[in-house]
mmCIF file of C-alpha atoms in Angstrom:
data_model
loop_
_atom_site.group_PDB
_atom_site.id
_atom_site.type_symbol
_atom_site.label_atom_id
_atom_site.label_comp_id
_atom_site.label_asym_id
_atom_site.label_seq_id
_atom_site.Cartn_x
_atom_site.Cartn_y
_atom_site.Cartn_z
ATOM 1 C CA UNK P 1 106.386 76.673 117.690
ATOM 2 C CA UNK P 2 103.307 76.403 115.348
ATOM 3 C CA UNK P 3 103.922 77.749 111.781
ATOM 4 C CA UNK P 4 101.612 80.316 112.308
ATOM 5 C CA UNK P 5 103.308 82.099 114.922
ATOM 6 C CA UNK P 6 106.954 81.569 113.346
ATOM 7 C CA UNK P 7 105.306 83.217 110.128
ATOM 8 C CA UNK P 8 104.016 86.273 112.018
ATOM 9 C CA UNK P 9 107.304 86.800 113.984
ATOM 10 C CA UNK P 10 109.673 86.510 110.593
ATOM 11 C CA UNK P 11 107.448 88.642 108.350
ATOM 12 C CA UNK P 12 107.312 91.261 111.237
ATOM 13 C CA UNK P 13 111.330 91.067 111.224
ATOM 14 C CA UNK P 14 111.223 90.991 107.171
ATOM 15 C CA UNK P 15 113.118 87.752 106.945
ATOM 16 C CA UNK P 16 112.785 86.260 103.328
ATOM 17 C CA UNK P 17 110.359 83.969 102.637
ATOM 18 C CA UNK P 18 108.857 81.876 99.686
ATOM 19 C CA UNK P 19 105.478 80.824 98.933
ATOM 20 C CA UNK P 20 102.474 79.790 96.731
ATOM 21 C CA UNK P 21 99.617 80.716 95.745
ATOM 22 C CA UNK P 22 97.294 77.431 96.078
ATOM 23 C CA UNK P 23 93.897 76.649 93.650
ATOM 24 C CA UNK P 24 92.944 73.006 93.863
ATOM 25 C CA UNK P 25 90.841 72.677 96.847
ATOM 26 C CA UNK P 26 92.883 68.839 97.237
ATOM 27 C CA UNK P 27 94.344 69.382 100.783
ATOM 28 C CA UNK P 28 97.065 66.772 99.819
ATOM 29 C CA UNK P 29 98.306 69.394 97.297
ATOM 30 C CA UNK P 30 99.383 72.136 100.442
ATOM 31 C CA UNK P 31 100.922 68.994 102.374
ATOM 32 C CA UNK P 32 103.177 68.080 99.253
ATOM 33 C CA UNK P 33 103.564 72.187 99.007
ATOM 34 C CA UNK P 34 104.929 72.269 103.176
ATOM 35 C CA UNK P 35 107.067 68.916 102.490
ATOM 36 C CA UNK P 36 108.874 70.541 99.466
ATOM 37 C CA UNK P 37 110.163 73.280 102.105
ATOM 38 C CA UNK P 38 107.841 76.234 100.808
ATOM 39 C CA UNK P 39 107.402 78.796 104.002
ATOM 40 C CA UNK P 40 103.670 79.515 103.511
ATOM 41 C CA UNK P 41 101.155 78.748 101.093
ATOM 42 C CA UNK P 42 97.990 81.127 100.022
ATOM 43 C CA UNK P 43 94.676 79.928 99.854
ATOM 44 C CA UNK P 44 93.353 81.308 97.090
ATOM 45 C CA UNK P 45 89.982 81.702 97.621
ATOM 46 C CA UNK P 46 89.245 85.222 95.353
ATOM 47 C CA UNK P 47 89.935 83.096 92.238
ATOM 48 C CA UNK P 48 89.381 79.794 92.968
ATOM 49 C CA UNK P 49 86.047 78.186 94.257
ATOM 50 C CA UNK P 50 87.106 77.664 98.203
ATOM 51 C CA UNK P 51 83.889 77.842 100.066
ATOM 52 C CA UNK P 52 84.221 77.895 104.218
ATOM 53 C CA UNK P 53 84.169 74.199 104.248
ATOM 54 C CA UNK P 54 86.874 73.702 101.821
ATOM 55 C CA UNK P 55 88.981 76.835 103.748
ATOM 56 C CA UNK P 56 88.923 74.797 107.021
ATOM 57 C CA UNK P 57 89.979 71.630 105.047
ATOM 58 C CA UNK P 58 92.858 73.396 103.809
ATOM 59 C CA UNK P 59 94.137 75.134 106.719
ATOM 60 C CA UNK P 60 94.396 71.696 108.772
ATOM 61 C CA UNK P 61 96.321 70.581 105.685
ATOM 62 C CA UNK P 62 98.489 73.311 106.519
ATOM 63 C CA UNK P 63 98.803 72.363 109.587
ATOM 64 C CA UNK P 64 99.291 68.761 109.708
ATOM 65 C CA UNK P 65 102.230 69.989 107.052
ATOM 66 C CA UNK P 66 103.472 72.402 109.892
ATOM 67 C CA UNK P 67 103.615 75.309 107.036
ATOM 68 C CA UNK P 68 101.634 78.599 107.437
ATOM 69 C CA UNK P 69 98.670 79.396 105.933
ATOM 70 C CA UNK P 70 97.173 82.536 104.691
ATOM 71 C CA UNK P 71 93.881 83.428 103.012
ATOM 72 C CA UNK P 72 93.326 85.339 100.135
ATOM 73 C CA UNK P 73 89.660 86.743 100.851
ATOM 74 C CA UNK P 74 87.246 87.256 98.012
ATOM 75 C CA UNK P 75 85.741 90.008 99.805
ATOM 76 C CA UNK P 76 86.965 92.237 102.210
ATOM 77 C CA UNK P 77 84.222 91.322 105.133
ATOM 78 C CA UNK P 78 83.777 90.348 108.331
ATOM 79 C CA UNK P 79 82.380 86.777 107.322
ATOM 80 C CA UNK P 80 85.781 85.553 105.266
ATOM 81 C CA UNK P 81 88.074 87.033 107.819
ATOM 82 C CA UNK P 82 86.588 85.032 110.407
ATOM 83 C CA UNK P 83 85.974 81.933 108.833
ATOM 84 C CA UNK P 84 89.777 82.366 107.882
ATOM 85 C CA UNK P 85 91.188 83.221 111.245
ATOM 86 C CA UNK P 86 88.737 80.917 113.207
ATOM 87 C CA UNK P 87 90.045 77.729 110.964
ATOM 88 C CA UNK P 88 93.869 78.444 111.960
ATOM 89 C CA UNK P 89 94.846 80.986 109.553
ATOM 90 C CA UNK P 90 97.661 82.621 109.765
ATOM 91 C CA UNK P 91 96.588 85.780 108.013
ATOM 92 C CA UNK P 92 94.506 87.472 105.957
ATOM 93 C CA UNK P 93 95.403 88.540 102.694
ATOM 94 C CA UNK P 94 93.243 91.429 100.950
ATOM 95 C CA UNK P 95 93.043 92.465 97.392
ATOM 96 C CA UNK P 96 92.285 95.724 96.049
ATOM 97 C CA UNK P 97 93.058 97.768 99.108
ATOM 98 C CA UNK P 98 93.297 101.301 97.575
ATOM 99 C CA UNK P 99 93.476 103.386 100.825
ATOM 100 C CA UNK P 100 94.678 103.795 104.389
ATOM 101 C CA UNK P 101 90.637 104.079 105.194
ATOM 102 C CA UNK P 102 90.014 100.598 103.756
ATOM 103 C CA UNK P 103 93.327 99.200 104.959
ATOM 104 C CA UNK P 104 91.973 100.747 109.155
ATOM 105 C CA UNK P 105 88.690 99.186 108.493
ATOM 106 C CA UNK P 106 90.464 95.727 107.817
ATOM 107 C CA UNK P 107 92.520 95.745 110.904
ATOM 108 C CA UNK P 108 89.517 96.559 112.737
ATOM 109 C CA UNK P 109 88.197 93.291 111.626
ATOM 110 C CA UNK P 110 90.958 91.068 111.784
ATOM 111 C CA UNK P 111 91.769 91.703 115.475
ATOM 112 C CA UNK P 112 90.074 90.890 118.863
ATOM 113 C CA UNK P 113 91.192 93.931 120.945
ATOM 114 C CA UNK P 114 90.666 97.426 119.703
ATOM 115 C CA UNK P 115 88.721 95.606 116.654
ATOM 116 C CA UNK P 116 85.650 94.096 116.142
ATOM 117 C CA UNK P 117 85.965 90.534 115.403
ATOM 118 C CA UNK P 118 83.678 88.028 117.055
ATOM 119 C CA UNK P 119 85.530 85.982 119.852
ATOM 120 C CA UNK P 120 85.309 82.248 120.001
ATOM 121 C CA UNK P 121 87.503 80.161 122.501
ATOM 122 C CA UNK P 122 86.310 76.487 120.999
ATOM 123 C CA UNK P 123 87.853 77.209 117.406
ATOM 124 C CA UNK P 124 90.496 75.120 115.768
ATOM 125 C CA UNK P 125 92.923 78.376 115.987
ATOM 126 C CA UNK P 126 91.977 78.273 119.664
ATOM 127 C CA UNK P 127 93.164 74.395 119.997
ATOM 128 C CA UNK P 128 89.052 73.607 120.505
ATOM 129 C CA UNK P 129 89.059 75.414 123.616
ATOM 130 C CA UNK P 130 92.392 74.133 124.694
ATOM 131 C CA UNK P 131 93.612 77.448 124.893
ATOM 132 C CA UNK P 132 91.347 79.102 127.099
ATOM 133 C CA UNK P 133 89.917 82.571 126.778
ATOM 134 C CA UNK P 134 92.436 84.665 127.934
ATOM 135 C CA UNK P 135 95.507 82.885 126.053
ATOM 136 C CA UNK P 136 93.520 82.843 123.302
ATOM 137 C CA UNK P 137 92.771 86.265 123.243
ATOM 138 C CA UNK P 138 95.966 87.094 124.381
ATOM 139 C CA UNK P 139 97.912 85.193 121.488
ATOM 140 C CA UNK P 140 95.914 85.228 118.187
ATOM 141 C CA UNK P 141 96.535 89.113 117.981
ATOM 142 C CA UNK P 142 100.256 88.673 117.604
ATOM 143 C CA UNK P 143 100.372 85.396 115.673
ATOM 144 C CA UNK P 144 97.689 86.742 112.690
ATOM 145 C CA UNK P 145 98.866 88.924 110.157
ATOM 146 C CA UNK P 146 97.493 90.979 107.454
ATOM 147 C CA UNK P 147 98.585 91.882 104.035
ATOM 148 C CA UNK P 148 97.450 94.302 101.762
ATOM 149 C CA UNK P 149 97.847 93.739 98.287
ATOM 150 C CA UNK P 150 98.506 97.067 96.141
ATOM 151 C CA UNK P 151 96.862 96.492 92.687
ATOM 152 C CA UNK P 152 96.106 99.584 90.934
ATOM 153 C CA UNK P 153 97.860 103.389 90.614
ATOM 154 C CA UNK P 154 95.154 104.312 93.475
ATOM 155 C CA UNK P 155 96.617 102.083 95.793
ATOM 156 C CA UNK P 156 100.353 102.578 94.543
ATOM 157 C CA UNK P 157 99.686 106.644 95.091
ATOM 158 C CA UNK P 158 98.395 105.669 98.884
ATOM 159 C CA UNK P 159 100.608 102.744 99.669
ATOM 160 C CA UNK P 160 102.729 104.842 102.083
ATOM 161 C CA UNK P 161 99.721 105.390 104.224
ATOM 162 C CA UNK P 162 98.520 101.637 104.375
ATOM 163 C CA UNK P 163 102.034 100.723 105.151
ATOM 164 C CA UNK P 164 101.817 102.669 107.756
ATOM 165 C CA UNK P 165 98.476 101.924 109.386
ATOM 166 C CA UNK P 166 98.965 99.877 112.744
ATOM 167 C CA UNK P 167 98.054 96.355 112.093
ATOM 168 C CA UNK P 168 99.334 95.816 108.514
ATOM 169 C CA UNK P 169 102.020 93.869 108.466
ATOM 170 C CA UNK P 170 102.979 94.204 104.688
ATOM 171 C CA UNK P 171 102.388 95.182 101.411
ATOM 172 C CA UNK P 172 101.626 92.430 98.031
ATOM 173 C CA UNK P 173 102.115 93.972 94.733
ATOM 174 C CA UNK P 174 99.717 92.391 92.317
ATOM 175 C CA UNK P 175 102.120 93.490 88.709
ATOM 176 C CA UNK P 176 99.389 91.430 86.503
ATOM 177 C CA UNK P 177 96.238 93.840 88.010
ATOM 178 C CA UNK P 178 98.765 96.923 88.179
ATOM 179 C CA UNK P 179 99.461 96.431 84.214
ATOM 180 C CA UNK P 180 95.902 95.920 83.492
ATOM 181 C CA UNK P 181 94.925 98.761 85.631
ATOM 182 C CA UNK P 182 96.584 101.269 83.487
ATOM 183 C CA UNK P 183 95.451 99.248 80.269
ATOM 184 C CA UNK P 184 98.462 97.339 79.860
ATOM 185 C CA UNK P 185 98.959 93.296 79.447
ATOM 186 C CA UNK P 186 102.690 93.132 80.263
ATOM 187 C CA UNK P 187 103.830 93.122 84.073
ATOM 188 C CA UNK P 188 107.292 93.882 83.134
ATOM 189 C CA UNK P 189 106.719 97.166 81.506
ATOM 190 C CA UNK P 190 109.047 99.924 83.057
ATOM 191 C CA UNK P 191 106.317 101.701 84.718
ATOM 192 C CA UNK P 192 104.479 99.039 86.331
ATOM 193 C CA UNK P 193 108.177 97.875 87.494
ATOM 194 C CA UNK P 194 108.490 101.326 88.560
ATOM 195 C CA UNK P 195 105.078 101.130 90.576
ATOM 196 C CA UNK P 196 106.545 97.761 92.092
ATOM 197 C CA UNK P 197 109.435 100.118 93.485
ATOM 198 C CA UNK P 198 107.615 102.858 94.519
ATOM 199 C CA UNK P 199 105.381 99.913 97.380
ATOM 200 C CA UNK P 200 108.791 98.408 97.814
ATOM 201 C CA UNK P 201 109.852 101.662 99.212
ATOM 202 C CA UNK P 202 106.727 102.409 101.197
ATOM 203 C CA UNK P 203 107.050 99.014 102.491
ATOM 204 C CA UNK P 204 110.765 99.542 103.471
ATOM 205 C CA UNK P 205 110.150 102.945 104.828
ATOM 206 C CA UNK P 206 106.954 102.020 107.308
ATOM 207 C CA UNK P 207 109.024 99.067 108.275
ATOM 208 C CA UNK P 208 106.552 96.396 107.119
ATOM 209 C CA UNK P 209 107.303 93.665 104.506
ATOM 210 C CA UNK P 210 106.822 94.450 100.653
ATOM 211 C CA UNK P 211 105.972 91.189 98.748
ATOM 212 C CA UNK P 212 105.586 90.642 95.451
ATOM 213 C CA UNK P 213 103.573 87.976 93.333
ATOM 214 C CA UNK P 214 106.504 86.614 90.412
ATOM 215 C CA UNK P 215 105.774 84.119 87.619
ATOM 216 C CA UNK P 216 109.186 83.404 87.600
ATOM 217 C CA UNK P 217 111.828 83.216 89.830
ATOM 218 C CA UNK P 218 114.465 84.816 88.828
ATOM 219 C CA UNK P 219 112.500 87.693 89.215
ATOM 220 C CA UNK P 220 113.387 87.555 92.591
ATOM 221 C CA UNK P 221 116.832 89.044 92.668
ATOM 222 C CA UNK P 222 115.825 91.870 91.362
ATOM 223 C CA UNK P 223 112.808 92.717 93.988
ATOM 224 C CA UNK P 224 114.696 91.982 96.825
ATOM 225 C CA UNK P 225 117.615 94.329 95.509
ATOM 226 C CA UNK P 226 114.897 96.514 95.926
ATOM 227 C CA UNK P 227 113.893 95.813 99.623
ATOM 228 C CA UNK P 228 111.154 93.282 98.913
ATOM 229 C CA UNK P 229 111.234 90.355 101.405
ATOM 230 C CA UNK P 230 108.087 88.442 100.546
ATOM 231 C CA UNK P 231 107.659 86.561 97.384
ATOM 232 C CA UNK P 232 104.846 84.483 96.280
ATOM 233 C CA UNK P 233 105.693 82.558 93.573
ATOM 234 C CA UNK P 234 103.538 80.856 91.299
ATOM 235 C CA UNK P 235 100.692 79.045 92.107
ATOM 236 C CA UNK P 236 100.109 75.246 92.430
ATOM 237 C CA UNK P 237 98.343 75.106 88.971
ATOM 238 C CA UNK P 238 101.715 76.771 86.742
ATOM 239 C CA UNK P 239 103.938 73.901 88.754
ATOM 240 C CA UNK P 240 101.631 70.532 87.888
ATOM 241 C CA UNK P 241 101.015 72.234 84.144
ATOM 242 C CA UNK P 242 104.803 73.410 83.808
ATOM 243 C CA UNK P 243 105.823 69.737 85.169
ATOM 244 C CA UNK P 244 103.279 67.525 82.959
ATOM 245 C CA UNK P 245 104.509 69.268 80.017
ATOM 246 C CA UNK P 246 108.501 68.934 80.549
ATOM 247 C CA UNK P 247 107.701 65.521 81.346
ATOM 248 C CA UNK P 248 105.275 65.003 78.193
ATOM 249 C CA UNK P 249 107.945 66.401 75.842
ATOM 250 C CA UNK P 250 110.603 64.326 77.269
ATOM 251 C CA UNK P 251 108.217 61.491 76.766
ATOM 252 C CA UNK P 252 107.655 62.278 73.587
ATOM 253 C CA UNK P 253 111.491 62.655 72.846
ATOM 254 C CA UNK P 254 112.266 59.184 73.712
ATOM 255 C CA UNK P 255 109.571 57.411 71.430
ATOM 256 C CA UNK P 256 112.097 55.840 68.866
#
């Protein structure tokens, strides 16, 4: 089964999962990323410098690694969700989605039927017309996802309601914007962890996945105690910088 539809059917059944947030636009860094056992990766393309051609490079990384691939959109558009979903994608993820209107509007544009995304049958997620217009149709509906991420006390007061739109599939707290949205720099203050909770129980209630972005991973015990089943941890950047310098002052140790 390609990773994108194995993806779509264990975040719809909240299974746990594990993944990154990539920057460097190298595709050999997401094949090194799917060989270390990570369950998706996510394209970072709101804060790093992907362009469309760098997106589709990635994505067939991704899937010459058989691990999924989603894309975090700098824009909430038409234009990125397609280039996304066109180049094998297996979701979209959104920042800044404050409301149940916005969050509608998105899965409007991420799906064929009932939406308003523009239909292609000769796209890599459509096997370069191997699919055919009808399977394709047919398929990319249930194997594409969408997550919203909840990043300010706007979107924590209306998470319930995007959790419970049709077509959203989970929920991404964002702790770093949620601190600095109430004027804070410290993700682990007791109300932004309280915030984190309150999605986590949206999530939970709606029956869609609540994710959260840690730094660290023994963070994770404590957001799946409360529900959370998807967890993107780190980014590619923290593990080469965290890596070089263990490995620097180990060096460095050993100089007699």
């Amino acid at each position: 089964m390609p990773a994108r539809q194995a993806f779509a059917q264990r975040l719809r059944a909240r299974a746990p999962m594990i993944g990154t947030f990539v920057k460097l636009r190298d595709p050999a860094v997401i094949e090194m990323l799917g060989g270390a056992g990570f369950d998706f990766v996510v394209i970072d393309a709101e804060h790093a410098p992907f362009d469309r051609e760098n997106i589709a490079c990635a994505i067939l990384a991704a899937r010459a690694a058989n691990v999924a691939a989603l894309v975090r959109i700098p824009e909430a558009d038409g234009h990125w969700i397609s280039t996304a979903l066109d180049c094998g994608a297996a979701g979209i993820m959104v920042p800044q989605v404050r409301h149940a209107t916005m969050a509608e509007l998105l899965v409007q544009r991420v799906r064929y039927r009932g939406g308003m995304r523009g239909f292609s049958p000769s796209t890599a997620a459509a096997g370069y017309g191997a699919r055919g217009i009808a399977e394709h149709l047919e398929a990319q509906d249930k194997e594409t996802v969408l997550i919203c991420q909840i990043e300010d006390s706007s979107a924590v007061a209306a998470a319930a309601d995007i959790a419970a739109m049709d077509g959203v599939d989970g929920l991404l707290v964002g702790p770093v914007d949620l601190a600095v949205s109430q004027g804070s720099t410290n993700p682990a203050a007791p109300e932004i962890v309280a915030m984190g909770v309150e999605v986590m129980n949206a999530a939970r209630t709606a029956g869609v996945s609540g994710g959260m972005f840690v730094s660290d991973a023994s963070a994770i015990s404590r957001w799946s105690g409360c529900g959370g089943t998807l967890f993107v941890l780190g980014t590619d950047q923290s593990f080469l910088l965290q890596s070089a310098k263990a490995g620097l002052a180990s060096a460095r140790q050993a100089i007699t």
